[in-house]
mmCIF file with all atom_site columns, C-alpha atoms in Angstrom:
data_model
loop_
_atom_site.group_PDB
_atom_site.id
_atom_site.type_symbol
_atom_site.label_atom_id
_atom_site.label_alt_id
_atom_site.label_comp_id
_atom_site.label_asym_id
_atom_site.label_entity_id
_atom_site.label_seq_id
_atom_site.pdbx_PDB_ins_code
_atom_site.Cartn_x
_atom_site.Cartn_y
_atom_site.Cartn_z
_atom_site.occupancy
_atom_site.B_iso_or_equiv
_atom_site.pdbx_formal_charge
_atom_site.auth_seq_id
_atom_site.auth_comp_id
_atom_site.auth_asym_id
_atom_site.auth_atom_id
_atom_site.pdbx_PDB_model_num
ATOM 1  C CA . TYR A 1 1  ? 22.226 -4.901  17.674  1.00 63.00 ? 1  TYR A CA 1
ATOM 2  C CA . THR A 1 2  ? 24.002 -8.254  18.376  1.00 77.00 ? 2  THR A CA 1
ATOM 3  C CA . THR A 1 3  ? 21.818 -10.474 16.615  1.00 81.00 ? 3  THR A CA 1
ATOM 4  C CA . ALA A 1 4  ? 22.203 -9.541  12.826  1.00 84.00 ? 4  ALA A CA 1
ATOM 5  C CA . PRO A 1 5  ? 26.196 -9.749  13.402  1.00 84.00 ? 5  PRO A CA 1
ATOM 6  C CA . ASP A 1 6  ? 25.609 -13.341 14.710  1.00 80.00 ? 6  ASP A CA 1
ATOM 7  C CA . MET A 1 7  ? 23.094 -14.768 12.937  1.00 80.00 ? 7  MET A CA 1
ATOM 8  C CA . PHE A 1 8  ? 24.355 -13.285 8.899   1.00 82.00 ? 8  PHE A CA 1
ATOM 9  C CA . PRO A 1 9  ? 27.593 -12.396 6.814   1.00 83.00 ? 9  PRO A CA 1
ATOM 10 C CA . ALA A 1 10 ? 29.151 -9.499  7.279   1.00 83.00 ? 10 ALA A CA 1
ATOM 11 C CA . ALA A 1 11 ? 28.511 -8.385  3.640   1.00 86.00 ? 11 ALA A CA 1
ATOM 12 C CA . ALA A 1 12 ? 24.590 -8.404  5.057   1.00 88.00 ? 12 ALA A CA 1
ATOM 13 C CA . VAL A 1 13 ? 25.102 -6.990  8.565   1.00 89.00 ? 13 VAL A CA 1
ATOM 14 C CA . GLY A 1 14 ? 24.273 -3.128  7.244   1.00 91.00 ? 14 GLY A CA 1
ATOM 15 C CA . SER A 1 15 ? 20.840 -4.313  5.789   1.00 91.00 ? 15 SER A CA 1
ATOM 16 C CA . VAL A 1 16 ? 19.464 -6.668  8.065   1.00 90.00 ? 16 VAL A CA 1
ATOM 17 C CA . THR A 1 17 ? 19.821 -3.655  11.154  1.00 91.00 ? 17 THR A CA 1
ATOM 18 C CA . GLY A 1 18 ? 18.426 -1.149  8.847   1.00 93.00 ? 18 GLY A CA 1
ATOM 19 C CA . LEU A 1 19 ? 15.483 -3.136  8.525   1.00 92.00 ? 19 LEU A CA 1
ATOM 20 C CA . GLY A 1 20 ? 15.567 -3.807  11.520  1.00 90.00 ? 20 GLY A CA 1
ATOM 21 C CA . GLY A 1 21 ? 15.912 0.030   12.209  1.00 93.00 ? 21 GLY A CA 1
ATOM 22 C CA . ALA A 1 22 ? 12.756 0.620   10.346  1.00 96.00 ? 22 ALA A CA 1
ATOM 23 C CA . ALA A 1 23 ? 10.948 -1.791  11.662  1.00 93.00 ? 23 ALA A CA 1
ATOM 24 C CA . GLY A 1 24 ? 11.829 -0.578  15.080  1.00 92.00 ? 24 GLY A CA 1
ATOM 25 C CA . ALA A 1 25 ? 10.937 3.273   13.861  1.00 96.00 ? 25 ALA A CA 1
ATOM 26 C CA . LEU A 1 26 ? 7.369  1.785   12.269  1.00 97.00 ? 26 LEU A CA 1
ATOM 27 C CA . GLY A 1 27 ? 6.596  0.031   15.982  1.00 93.00 ? 27 GLY A CA 1
ATOM 28 C CA . GLY A 1 28 ? 7.142  3.519   17.938  1.00 94.00 ? 28 GLY A CA 1
ATOM 29 C CA . VAL A 1 29 ? 4.636  5.386   15.834  1.00 96.00 ? 29 VAL A CA 1
ATOM 30 C CA . LEU A 1 30 ? 2.549  2.352   16.289  1.00 96.00 ? 30 LEU A CA 1
ATOM 31 C CA . MET A 1 31 ? 2.891  2.604   19.950  1.00 94.00 ? 31 MET A CA 1
ATOM 32 C CA . ALA A 1 32 ? 2.386  5.660   20.454  1.00 95.00 ? 32 ALA A CA 1
ATOM 33 C CA . THR A 1 33 ? -0.735 5.984   18.477  1.00 95.00 ? 33 THR A CA 1
ATOM 34 C CA . ALA A 1 34 ? -1.695 2.906   20.828  1.00 95.00 ? 34 ALA A CA 1
ATOM 35 C CA . ALA A 1 35 ? -0.893 4.277   23.813  1.00 96.00 ? 35 ALA A CA 1
ATOM 36 C CA . GLY A 1 36 ? -2.487 7.414   23.337  1.00 95.00 ? 36 GLY A CA 1
ATOM 37 C CA . GLN A 1 37 ? -5.611 5.238   22.253  1.00 96.00 ? 37 GLN A CA 1
ATOM 38 C CA . VAL A 1 38 ? -4.980 2.898   25.572  1.00 96.00 ? 38 VAL A CA 1
ATOM 39 C CA . LEU A 1 39 ? -5.315 6.136   27.755  1.00 96.00 ? 39 LEU A CA 1
ATOM 40 C CA . GLN A 1 40 ? -7.894 7.563   26.801  1.00 96.00 ? 40 GLN A CA 1
ATOM 41 C CA . TRP A 1 41 ? -9.860 4.480   27.016  1.00 96.00 ? 41 TRP A CA 1
ATOM 42 C CA . THR A 1 42 ? -8.571 3.228   30.641  1.00 96.00 ? 42 THR A CA 1
ATOM 43 C CA . GLY A 1 43 ? -7.770 6.281   31.775  1.00 95.00 ? 43 GLY A CA 1
ATOM 44 C CA . SER A 1 44 ? -4.728 4.498   33.311  1.00 95.00 ? 44 SER A CA 1
ATOM 45 C CA . TYR A 1 45 ? -1.081 3.392   32.762  1.00 95.00 ? 45 TYR A CA 1
ATOM 46 C CA . VAL A 1 46 ? -1.819 0.449   34.065  1.00 96.00 ? 46 VAL A CA 1
ATOM 47 C CA . PRO A 1 47 ? -2.212 -1.105  30.255  1.00 95.00 ? 47 PRO A CA 1
ATOM 48 C CA . LEU A 1 48 ? 1.034  -0.144  29.267  1.00 95.00 ? 48 LEU A CA 1
ATOM 49 C CA . PHE A 1 49 ? 3.566  -0.741  31.731  1.00 95.00 ? 49 PHE A CA 1
ATOM 50 C CA . VAL A 1 50 ? 1.761  -4.660  31.976  1.00 96.00 ? 50 VAL A CA 1
ATOM 51 C CA . TYR A 1 51 ? 2.502  -4.319  28.318  1.00 93.00 ? 51 TYR A CA 1
ATOM 52 C CA . ALA A 1 52 ? 5.627  -3.001  28.664  1.00 92.00 ? 52 ALA A CA 1
ATOM 53 C CA . GLY A 1 53 ? 6.739  -5.748  31.072  1.00 92.00 ? 53 GLY A CA 1
ATOM 54 C CA . THR A 1 54 ? 5.794  -9.018  28.756  1.00 96.00 ? 54 THR A CA 1
ATOM 55 C CA . ALA A 1 55 ? 6.734  -6.881  25.377  1.00 93.00 ? 55 ALA A CA 1
ATOM 56 C CA . TYR A 1 56 ? 10.533 -8.147  25.894  1.00 91.00 ? 56 TYR A CA 1
ATOM 57 C CA . LEU A 1 57 ? 9.957  -11.616 27.188  1.00 95.00 ? 57 LEU A CA 1
ATOM 58 C CA . ILE A 1 58 ? 7.952  -12.128 24.456  1.00 96.00 ? 58 ILE A CA 1
ATOM 59 C CA . ALA A 1 59 ? 10.089 -10.867 21.846  1.00 90.00 ? 59 ALA A CA 1
ATOM 60 C CA . LEU A 1 60 ? 12.731 -13.355 23.676  1.00 91.00 ? 60 LEU A CA 1
ATOM 61 C CA . GLY A 1 61 ? 10.500 -16.452 23.296  1.00 94.00 ? 61 GLY A CA 1
ATOM 62 C CA . LEU A 1 62 ? 9.637  -15.565 19.633  1.00 92.00 ? 62 LEU A CA 1
ATOM 63 C CA . LEU A 1 63 ? 13.200 -15.207 18.952  1.00 88.00 ? 63 LEU A CA 1
ATOM 64 C CA . ALA A 1 64 ? 13.983 -18.304 20.314  1.00 88.00 ? 64 ALA A CA 1
ATOM 65 C CA . LEU A 1 65 ? 11.517 -20.448 18.677  1.00 92.00 ? 65 LEU A CA 1
ATOM 66 C CA . SER A 1 66 ? 12.572 -19.229 15.424  1.00 86.00 ? 66 SER A CA 1
ATOM 67 C CA . THR A 1 67 ? 16.143 -19.501 14.926  1.00 83.00 ? 67 THR A CA 1
ATOM 68 C CA . ARG A 1 68 ? 16.591 -22.945 16.911  1.00 85.00 ? 68 ARG A CA 1
ATOM 69 C CA . GLY A 1 69 ? 18.893 -24.629 14.776  1.00 81.00 ? 69 GLY A CA 1
ATOM 70 C CA . LEU A 1 70 ? 19.824 -22.353 12.875  1.00 75.00 ? 70 LEU A CA 1
ATOM 71 C CA . GLN A 1 71 ? 23.490 -21.749 11.858  1.00 75.00 ? 71 GLN A CA 1
ATOM 72 C CA . ARG A 1 72 ? 25.679 -18.947 10.427  1.00 70.00 ? 72 ARG A CA 1
ATOM 73 C CA . VAL A 1 73 ? 26.265 -19.295 6.968   1.00 68.00 ? 73 VAL A CA 1
ATOM 74 C CA . PRO A 1 74 ? 29.816 -19.251 5.889   1.00 72.00 ? 74 PRO A CA 1
ATOM 75 C CA . GLU A 1 75 ? 31.664 -16.187 4.544   1.00 72.00 ? 75 GLU A CA 1
ATOM 76 C CA . GLN A 1 76 ? 32.751 -18.089 1.746   1.00 73.00 ? 76 GLN A CA 1
ATOM 77 C CA . ALA A 1 77 ? 29.278 -19.403 0.426   1.00 70.00 ? 77 ALA A CA 1
ATOM 78 C CA . LEU A 1 78 ? 28.554 -15.230 0.518   1.00 67.00 ? 78 LEU A CA 1
ATOM 79 C CA . ILE A 1 79 ? 31.374 -14.386 -1.214  1.00 68.00 ? 79 ILE A CA 1
ATOM 80 C CA . SER A 1 80 ? 30.906 -16.912 -4.383  1.00 70.00 ? 80 SER A CA 1
ATOM 81 C CA . ALA A 1 81 ? 27.719 -16.182 -4.702  1.00 63.00 ? 81 ALA A CA 1
ATOM 82 C CA . VAL A 1 82 ? 28.520 -12.785 -5.684  1.00 62.00 ? 82 VAL A CA 1
ATOM 83 C CA . GLU A 1 83 ? 31.105 -13.752 -7.796  1.00 66.00 ? 83 GLU A CA 1
ATOM 84 C CA . VAL A 1 84 ? 28.554 -15.836 -9.547  1.00 63.00 ? 84 VAL A CA 1
ATOM 85 C CA . GLU A 1 85 ? 26.013 -12.704 -9.791  1.00 61.00 ? 85 GLU A CA 1
ATOM 86 C CA . ARG A 1 86 ? 29.141 -11.051 -11.501 1.00 65.00 ? 86 ARG A CA 1
ATOM 87 C CA . LYS A 1 87 ? 29.392 -13.072 -14.207 1.00 63.00 ? 87 LYS A CA 1
#
């Protein structure tokens, strides 16, 4: 939960965190179903442990690649945008 405050303005952190939580919940549902299927097909937990051991490394690599060169949006820019929308 520390990536959102580091990369988004304060006014957007709640929304971004909520979307991340929803994606995580959906991923949990899908992973539980997939884990059951893998256990039925292979009869082994080895593929699940291999996935669990590599998933975080893959996610870290994707995060590093997708955020390369990005900078945090200044708070003042967000405030100015909200003021323009209100007019």
